Amino acid sequence: HRAKIFAIKDALNKFGDRVVYCDTDTYFIHSPELLFARIRPGVSFMHACEGPLDQANGADLAAFLNRAELRTVAGRRWNITDDAPMFNAGVVGMHKADVALLDDVAHLTDQIYPHVRIHTVEQFAFSMCLHERTRLCEAHEVVCHYWRMPGRARFQEELRRVLHDPSIASDEERWQRLTAHRPAQNITPLRRTMRERIRSTLKRGAKRVGVLEQVRFVMNKIRGSDAA
């Protein structure tokens, strides 16, 4: 998955302007031109926000981030805590003006992976660098990434059949054959409450001054009293 970082960097350096990377398990709902038109300096895209890391199948990574001292390429400290947002990297859209951010994506990946060997480390590094340094938007209105959608296996089987059927004469006919089998995308927008935003800000500040564990203890006590 680390190779994705350098594939995007190479494409931006060779061709300039804008690049949209898509995993193979994607299909466009609308014209790709809509996504390209929205990418500009300081505005990037990933497929969709999966939620805070500690709720997005990232428990091991979340625990590591609370105690880790991570740095940017320039040596600036990352104040990342377990509720940092995780975006899905099945789609990544960037402008050439932001190509230098990919060095930080690689650097952050390389600092984490020796300690947490999961393939979503690269995805998290993209999420953090683009979320912190650009206006990171979601692409799911334009392109569907069906990595966990119901019907994926059935669609892939039909896709192989249609692509290798010599009796199908045109791409339009292939599209018509596949349309009925496409996995449906069902993504609920994630909106953080004001309380969640305040909690996240406090946690980052606490980590910056080295008192995160004490603040987490207090927050857990408050959460426990609220539940009661």
PDB file of C-alpha atoms in Angstrom:
ATOM      1  CA  HIS A   1       0.000   0.000   0.000  1.00  0.00           C
ATOM      2  CA  ARG A   2       2.996   2.327   0.501  1.00  0.00           C
ATOM      3  CA  ALA A   3       3.570   2.193  -3.272  1.00  0.00           C
ATOM      4  CA  LYS A   4       0.335   4.163  -3.753  1.00  0.00           C
ATOM      5  CA  ILE A   5       1.991   7.251  -2.271  1.00  0.00           C
ATOM      6  CA  PHE A   6       4.782   7.211  -4.841  1.00  0.00           C
ATOM      7  CA  ALA A   7       2.499   6.304  -7.744  1.00  0.00           C
ATOM      8  CA  ILE A   8       0.469   9.467  -7.076  1.00  0.00           C
ATOM      9  CA  LYS A   9       3.618  11.543  -6.602  1.00  0.00           C
ATOM     10  CA  ASP A  10       5.091  10.236  -9.865  1.00  0.00           C
ATOM     11  CA  ALA A  11       1.878  10.978 -11.767  1.00  0.00           C
ATOM     12  CA  LEU A  12       1.701  14.535 -10.408  1.00  0.00           C
ATOM     13  CA  ASN A  13       5.353  15.189 -11.262  1.00  0.00           C
ATOM     14  CA  LYS A  14       5.036  13.730 -14.770  1.00  0.00           C
ATOM     15  CA  PHE A  15       1.673  15.117 -15.795  1.00  0.00           C
ATOM     16  CA  GLY A  16       1.103  18.050 -13.427  1.00  0.00           C
ATOM     17  CA  ASP A  17      -2.258  19.713 -12.747  1.00  0.00           C
ATOM     18  CA  ARG A  18      -4.589  17.170 -11.059  1.00  0.00           C
ATOM     19  CA  VAL A  19      -4.484  13.441 -10.395  1.00  0.00           C
ATOM     20  CA  VAL A  20      -7.272  11.149  -9.205  1.00  0.00           C
ATOM     21  CA  TYR A  21      -6.130   7.742  -7.981  1.00  0.00           C
ATOM     22  CA  CYS A  22      -8.806   5.023  -7.741  1.00  0.00           C
ATOM     23  CA  ASP A  23      -8.580   1.461  -6.442  1.00  0.00           C
ATOM     24  CA  THR A  24      -9.727  -1.195  -8.901  1.00  0.00           C
ATOM     25  CA  ASP A  25     -12.894  -1.871  -6.881  1.00  0.00           C
ATOM     26  CA  THR A  26     -14.475   1.450  -7.867  1.00  0.00           C
ATOM     27  CA  TYR A  27     -16.870   2.738 -10.489  1.00  0.00           C
ATOM     28  CA  PHE A  28     -17.916   6.270 -11.379  1.00  0.00           C
ATOM     29  CA  ILE A  29     -21.461   7.361 -10.590  1.00  0.00           C
ATOM     30  CA  HIS A  30     -21.009  10.624 -12.483  1.00  0.00           C
ATOM     31  CA  SER A  31     -18.423  11.911 -14.936  1.00  0.00           C
ATOM     32  CA  PRO A  32     -14.849  11.986 -13.597  1.00  0.00           C
ATOM     33  CA  GLU A  33     -14.717  15.554 -14.871  1.00  0.00           C
ATOM     34  CA  LEU A  34     -16.819  16.621 -11.862  1.00  0.00           C
ATOM     35  CA  LEU A  35     -14.153  15.388  -9.457  1.00  0.00           C
ATOM     36  CA  PHE A  36     -11.246  16.830 -11.438  1.00  0.00           C
ATOM     37  CA  ALA A  37     -13.013  20.206 -11.565  1.00  0.00           C
ATOM     38  CA  ARG A  38     -13.271  20.352  -7.758  1.00  0.00           C
ATOM     39  CA  ILE A  39      -9.585  19.633  -7.109  1.00  0.00           C
ATOM     40  CA  ARG A  40      -7.471  22.754  -6.829  1.00  0.00           C
ATOM     41  CA  PRO A  41      -4.478  23.971  -4.796  1.00  0.00           C
ATOM     42  CA  GLY A  42      -5.245  23.335  -1.145  1.00  0.00           C
ATOM     43  CA  VAL A  43      -8.353  21.219  -1.889  1.00  0.00           C
ATOM     44  CA  SER A  44      -7.980  17.429  -1.950  1.00  0.00           C
ATOM     45  CA  PHE A  45     -10.302  14.407  -1.991  1.00  0.00           C
ATOM     46  CA  MET A  46     -10.506  10.950  -0.467  1.00  0.00           C
ATOM     47  CA  HIS A  47     -13.386   8.532  -0.887  1.00  0.00           C
ATOM     48  CA  ALA A  48     -15.253   9.018   2.412  1.00  0.00           C
ATOM     49  CA  CYS A  49     -14.684   9.653   6.101  1.00  0.00           C
ATOM     50  CA  GLU A  50     -14.974   6.384   8.028  1.00  0.00           C
ATOM     51  CA  GLY A  51     -15.154   8.177  11.368  1.00  0.00           C
ATOM     52  CA  PRO A  52     -12.798   8.707  14.321  1.00  0.00           C
ATOM     53  CA  LEU A  53      -9.919   6.255  14.299  1.00  0.00           C
ATOM     54  CA  ASP A  54     -10.914   4.613  17.572  1.00  0.00           C
ATOM     55  CA  GLN A  55     -14.292   3.753  15.995  1.00  0.00           C
ATOM     56  CA  ALA A  56     -13.023   2.849  12.498  1.00  0.00           C
ATOM     57  CA  ASN A  57     -11.404  -0.571  13.023  1.00  0.00           C
ATOM     58  CA  GLY A  58      -8.197   1.073  14.144  1.00  0.00           C
ATOM     59  CA  ALA A  59      -7.930   0.175  17.835  1.00  0.00           C
ATOM     60  CA  ASP A  60      -4.249  -0.895  17.684  1.00  0.00           C
ATOM     61  CA  LEU A  61      -3.274   2.190  15.710  1.00  0.00           C
ATOM     62  CA  ALA A  62      -5.306   4.454  18.010  1.00  0.00           C
ATOM     63  CA  ALA A  63      -3.546   3.082  21.105  1.00  0.00           C
ATOM     64  CA  PHE A  64      -0.125   3.587  19.496  1.00  0.00           C
ATOM     65  CA  LEU A  65      -0.881   7.188  18.479  1.00  0.00           C
ATOM     66  CA  ASN A  66      -1.752   8.214  22.032  1.00  0.00           C
ATOM     67  CA  ARG A  67       1.771   7.403  23.206  1.00  0.00           C
ATOM     68  CA  ALA A  68       3.838   7.998  20.058  1.00  0.00           C
ATOM     69  CA  GLU A  69       6.018  11.009  19.303  1.00  0.00           C
ATOM     70  CA  LEU A  70       5.695  11.454  15.537  1.00  0.00           C
ATOM     71  CA  ARG A  71       7.301  14.137  13.376  1.00  0.00           C
ATOM     72  CA  THR A  72       6.831  15.733   9.991  1.00  0.00           C
ATOM     73  CA  VAL A  73       9.662  15.755   7.425  1.00  0.00           C
ATOM     74  CA  ALA A  74      10.505  19.264   8.672  1.00  0.00           C
ATOM     75  CA  GLY A  75      10.673  18.038  12.282  1.00  0.00           C
ATOM     76  CA  ARG A  76       7.364  19.495  13.463  1.00  0.00           C
ATOM     77  CA  ARG A  77       5.582  17.374  16.048  1.00  0.00           C
ATOM     78  CA  TRP A  78       2.311  15.662  15.135  1.00  0.00           C
ATOM     79  CA  ASN A  79      -0.187  15.944  17.994  1.00  0.00           C
ATOM     80  CA  ILE A  80      -2.312  12.975  16.891  1.00  0.00           C
ATOM     81  CA  THR A  81      -4.713  11.276  19.288  1.00  0.00           C
ATOM     82  CA  ASP A  82      -7.000   8.255  18.996  1.00  0.00           C
ATOM     83  CA  ASP A  83     -10.007  10.254  17.746  1.00  0.00           C
ATOM     84  CA  ALA A  84      -8.266  11.556  14.618  1.00  0.00           C
ATOM     85  CA  PRO A  85     -10.419  11.152  11.481  1.00  0.00           C
ATOM     86  CA  MET A  86      -9.862   8.141   9.216  1.00  0.00           C
ATOM     87  CA  PHE A  87     -10.727   8.651   5.543  1.00  0.00           C
ATOM     88  CA  ASN A  88     -10.906   5.803   3.054  1.00  0.00           C
ATOM     89  CA  ALA A  89      -8.050   5.881   0.522  1.00  0.00           C
ATOM     90  CA  GLY A  90      -9.819   3.953  -2.238  1.00  0.00           C
ATOM     91  CA  VAL A  91      -9.962   7.347  -3.948  1.00  0.00           C
ATOM     92  CA  VAL A  92      -7.302  10.059  -3.593  1.00  0.00           C
ATOM     93  CA  GLY A  93      -7.447  13.299  -5.563  1.00  0.00           C
ATOM     94  CA  MET A  94      -4.693  15.918  -5.347  1.00  0.00           C
ATOM     95  CA  HIS A  95      -3.360  18.996  -7.121  1.00  0.00           C
ATOM     96  CA  LYS A  96       0.257  19.358  -8.248  1.00  0.00           C
ATOM     97  CA  ALA A  97       0.606  22.369  -5.927  1.00  0.00           C
ATOM     98  CA  ASP A  98       0.301  19.996  -2.945  1.00  0.00           C
ATOM     99  CA  VAL A  99       2.662  17.274  -4.187  1.00  0.00           C
ATOM    100  CA  ALA A 100       5.172  17.979  -1.390  1.00  0.00           C
ATOM    101  CA  LEU A 101       2.612  16.685   1.131  1.00  0.00           C
ATOM    102  CA  LEU A 102       3.232  13.180  -0.191  1.00  0.00           C
ATOM    103  CA  ASP A 103       6.694  13.232   1.382  1.00  0.00           C
ATOM    104  CA  ASP A 104       5.006  13.706   4.750  1.00  0.00           C
ATOM    105  CA  VAL A 105       2.506  10.940   3.953  1.00  0.00           C
ATOM    106  CA  ALA A 106       5.415   8.554   3.322  1.00  0.00           C
ATOM    107  CA  HIS A 107       7.350   9.791   6.355  1.00  0.00           C
ATOM    108  CA  LEU A 108       4.362   9.350   8.678  1.00  0.00           C
ATOM    109  CA  THR A 109       3.663   5.889   7.233  1.00  0.00           C
ATOM    110  CA  ASP A 110       7.257   4.835   7.821  1.00  0.00           C
ATOM    111  CA  GLN A 111       7.200   6.012  11.437  1.00  0.00           C
ATOM    112  CA  ILE A 112       4.032   4.075  12.272  1.00  0.00           C
ATOM    113  CA  TYR A 113       4.295   0.825  10.313  1.00  0.00           C
ATOM    114  CA  PRO A 114       7.227  -0.769  12.223  1.00  0.00           C
ATOM    115  CA  HIS A 115       5.044  -0.577  15.352  1.00  0.00           C
ATOM    116  CA  VAL A 116       1.555  -1.220  13.921  1.00  0.00           C
ATOM    117  CA  ARG A 117       1.732  -3.559  10.915  1.00  0.00           C
ATOM    118  CA  ILE A 118      -1.684  -3.041   9.352  1.00  0.00           C
ATOM    119  CA  HIS A 119      -2.321  -2.087   5.735  1.00  0.00           C
ATOM    120  CA  THR A 120      -4.415   0.957   6.727  1.00  0.00           C
ATOM    121  CA  VAL A 121      -1.348   2.801   8.055  1.00  0.00           C
ATOM    122  CA  GLU A 122      -0.848   4.409   4.618  1.00  0.00           C
ATOM    123  CA  GLN A 123      -4.551   5.324   4.545  1.00  0.00           C
ATOM    124  CA  PHE A 124      -4.290   6.996   7.941  1.00  0.00           C
ATOM    125  CA  ALA A 125      -1.183   8.924   6.864  1.00  0.00           C
ATOM    126  CA  PHE A 126      -3.048  10.251   3.820  1.00  0.00           C
ATOM    127  CA  SER A 127      -5.974  11.170   6.078  1.00  0.00           C
ATOM    128  CA  MET A 128      -3.855  13.119   8.544  1.00  0.00           C
ATOM    129  CA  CYS A 129      -1.656  14.959   6.056  1.00  0.00           C
ATOM    130  CA  LEU A 130      -4.482  15.972   3.732  1.00  0.00           C
ATOM    131  CA  HIS A 131      -6.885  16.781   6.579  1.00  0.00           C
ATOM    132  CA  GLU A 132      -4.334  18.968   8.354  1.00  0.00           C
ATOM    133  CA  ARG A 133      -2.769  20.690   5.332  1.00  0.00           C
ATOM    134  CA  THR A 134      -5.630  20.964   2.820  1.00  0.00           C
ATOM    135  CA  ARG A 135      -9.409  21.166   2.759  1.00  0.00           C
ATOM    136  CA  LEU A 136     -10.082  17.440   2.539  1.00  0.00           C
ATOM    137  CA  CYS A 137     -13.399  16.591   0.853  1.00  0.00           C
ATOM    138  CA  GLU A 138     -15.260  13.349   0.161  1.00  0.00           C
ATOM    139  CA  ALA A 139     -15.564  11.857  -3.326  1.00  0.00           C
ATOM    140  CA  HIS A 140     -18.325   9.295  -2.753  1.00  0.00           C
ATOM    141  CA  GLU A 141     -20.927  11.407  -4.580  1.00  0.00           C
ATOM    142  CA  VAL A 142     -18.930  10.978  -7.795  1.00  0.00           C
ATOM    143  CA  VAL A 143     -17.207   7.596  -7.455  1.00  0.00           C
ATOM    144  CA  CYS A 144     -18.276   4.457  -5.588  1.00  0.00           C
ATOM    145  CA  HIS A 145     -15.646   2.398  -3.786  1.00  0.00           C
ATOM    146  CA  TYR A 146     -17.355  -0.894  -3.044  1.00  0.00           C
ATOM    147  CA  TRP A 147     -14.658  -2.583  -0.951  1.00  0.00           C
ATOM    148  CA  ARG A 148     -17.119  -3.606   1.782  1.00  0.00           C
ATOM    149  CA  MET A 149     -20.446  -3.238   0.011  1.00  0.00           C
ATOM    150  CA  PRO A 150     -22.994  -6.092  -0.111  1.00  0.00           C
ATOM    151  CA  GLY A 151     -22.881  -7.807  -3.480  1.00  0.00           C
ATOM    152  CA  ARG A 152     -19.203  -7.170  -4.134  1.00  0.00           C
ATOM    153  CA  ALA A 153     -18.316 -10.810  -4.923  1.00  0.00           C
ATOM    154  CA  ARG A 154     -21.301 -11.226  -7.236  1.00  0.00           C
ATOM    155  CA  PHE A 155     -20.458  -8.008  -9.081  1.00  0.00           C
ATOM    156  CA  GLN A 156     -16.804  -8.982  -9.530  1.00  0.00           C
ATOM    157  CA  GLU A 157     -17.846 -12.335 -10.967  1.00  0.00           C
ATOM    158  CA  GLU A 158     -20.161 -10.617 -13.448  1.00  0.00           C
ATOM    159  CA  LEU A 159     -17.466  -8.057 -14.256  1.00  0.00           C
ATOM    160  CA  ARG A 160     -14.997 -10.788 -15.224  1.00  0.00           C
ATOM    161  CA  ARG A 161     -17.644 -12.475 -17.371  1.00  0.00           C
ATOM    162  CA  VAL A 162     -18.612  -9.284 -19.204  1.00  0.00           C
ATOM    163  CA  LEU A 163     -15.061  -8.088 -19.820  1.00  0.00           C
ATOM    164  CA  HIS A 164     -14.079 -11.405 -21.398  1.00  0.00           C
ATOM    165  CA  ASP A 165     -17.249 -12.017 -23.409  1.00  0.00           C
ATOM    166  CA  PRO A 166     -16.296 -11.672 -27.132  1.00  0.00           C
ATOM    167  CA  SER A 167     -19.946 -11.398 -28.118  1.00  0.00           C
ATOM    168  CA  ILE A 168     -20.279  -7.957 -26.462  1.00  0.00           C
ATOM    169  CA  ALA A 169     -19.446  -5.408 -29.116  1.00  0.00           C
ATOM    170  CA  SER A 170     -19.177  -2.093 -27.232  1.00  0.00           C
ATOM    171  CA  ASP A 171     -18.341  -0.518 -23.882  1.00  0.00           C
ATOM    172  CA  GLU A 172     -21.873   0.859 -23.777  1.00  0.00           C
ATOM    173  CA  GLU A 173     -23.280  -2.667 -23.945  1.00  0.00           C
ATOM    174  CA  ARG A 174     -20.876  -3.822 -21.228  1.00  0.00           C
ATOM    175  CA  TRP A 175     -22.037  -0.946 -19.044  1.00  0.00           C
ATOM    176  CA  GLN A 176     -25.689  -1.858 -19.598  1.00  0.00           C
ATOM    177  CA  ARG A 177     -24.986  -5.489 -18.673  1.00  0.00           C
ATOM    178  CA  LEU A 178     -23.190  -4.502 -15.469  1.00  0.00           C
ATOM    179  CA  THR A 179     -25.542  -1.764 -14.260  1.00  0.00           C
ATOM    180  CA  ALA A 180     -28.028  -4.132 -12.612  1.00  0.00           C
ATOM    181  CA  HIS A 181     -25.247  -5.869 -10.662  1.00  0.00           C
ATOM    182  CA  ARG A 182     -23.475  -2.811  -9.251  1.00  0.00           C
ATOM    183  CA  PRO A 183     -23.092  -2.803  -5.437  1.00  0.00           C
ATOM    184  CA  ALA A 184     -25.163   0.032  -4.003  1.00  0.00           C
ATOM    185  CA  GLN A 185     -23.353   2.719  -2.044  1.00  0.00           C
ATOM    186  CA  ASN A 186     -24.859   3.633   1.309  1.00  0.00           C
ATOM    187  CA  ILE A 187     -22.781   6.199   3.166  1.00  0.00           C
ATOM    188  CA  THR A 188     -24.186   8.236   6.034  1.00  0.00           C
ATOM    189  CA  PRO A 189     -22.483  11.630   6.458  1.00  0.00           C
ATOM    190  CA  LEU A 190     -20.578  11.840   9.729  1.00  0.00           C
ATOM    191  CA  ARG A 191     -21.165  15.003  11.731  1.00  0.00           C
ATOM    192  CA  ARG A 192     -19.315  15.626  14.952  1.00  0.00           C
ATOM    193  CA  THR A 193     -21.176  17.300  17.792  1.00  0.00           C
ATOM    194  CA  MET A 194     -19.795  20.402  19.454  1.00  0.00           C
ATOM    195  CA  ARG A 195     -18.965  18.304  22.518  1.00  0.00           C
ATOM    196  CA  GLU A 196     -16.955  15.856  20.385  1.00  0.00           C
ATOM    197  CA  ARG A 197     -15.054  18.727  18.762  1.00  0.00           C
ATOM    198  CA  ILE A 198     -14.214  20.246  22.146  1.00  0.00           C
ATOM    199  CA  ARG A 199     -13.087  16.841  23.457  1.00  0.00           C
ATOM    200  CA  SER A 200     -10.841  16.339  20.425  1.00  0.00           C
ATOM    201  CA  THR A 201      -9.285  19.789  20.798  1.00  0.00           C
ATOM    202  CA  LEU A 202      -8.627  19.176  24.491  1.00  0.00           C
ATOM    203  CA  LYS A 203      -6.971  15.830  23.779  1.00  0.00           C
ATOM    204  CA  ARG A 204      -4.617  17.304  21.183  1.00  0.00           C
ATOM    205  CA  GLY A 205      -3.706  20.141  23.513  1.00  0.00           C
ATOM    206  CA  ALA A 206      -3.155  17.729  26.378  1.00  0.00           C
ATOM    207  CA  LYS A 207      -0.844  15.593  24.279  1.00  0.00           C
ATOM    208  CA  ARG A 208       1.110  18.688  23.250  1.00  0.00           C
ATOM    209  CA  VAL A 209       1.906  19.497  26.899  1.00  0.00           C
ATOM    210  CA  GLY A 210       2.324  15.868  28.000  1.00  0.00           C
ATOM    211  CA  VAL A 211      -0.786  15.387  30.168  1.00  0.00           C
ATOM    212  CA  LEU A 212      -2.931  13.282  27.817  1.00  0.00           C
ATOM    213  CA  GLU A 213      -3.264  10.304  30.166  1.00  0.00           C
ATOM    214  CA  GLN A 214      -4.532  12.507  32.995  1.00  0.00           C
ATOM    215  CA  VAL A 215      -7.071  14.177  30.699  1.00  0.00           C
ATOM    216  CA  ARG A 216      -8.213  10.792  29.341  1.00  0.00           C
ATOM    217  CA  PHE A 217      -8.775   9.597  32.912  1.00  0.00           C
ATOM    218  CA  VAL A 218     -10.972  12.624  33.679  1.00  0.00           C
ATOM    219  CA  MET A 219     -12.901  12.265  30.416  1.00  0.00           C
ATOM    220  CA  ASN A 220     -13.581   8.577  31.106  1.00  0.00           C
ATOM    221  CA  LYS A 221     -14.867   9.479  34.590  1.00  0.00           C
ATOM    222  CA  ILE A 222     -17.200  12.105  33.070  1.00  0.00           C
ATOM    223  CA  ARG A 223     -18.374   9.631  30.403  1.00  0.00           C
ATOM    224  CA  GLY A 224     -19.072   7.068  33.103  1.00  0.00           C
ATOM    225  CA  SER A 225     -21.122   9.519  35.187  1.00  0.00           C
ATOM    226  CA  ASP A 226     -23.105  10.562  32.080  1.00  0.00           C
ATOM    227  CA  ALA A 227     -23.951   6.923  31.327  1.00  0.00           C
ATOM    228  CA  ALA A 228     -25.102   6.406  34.892  1.00  0.00           C
TER     229      ALA A 228
END
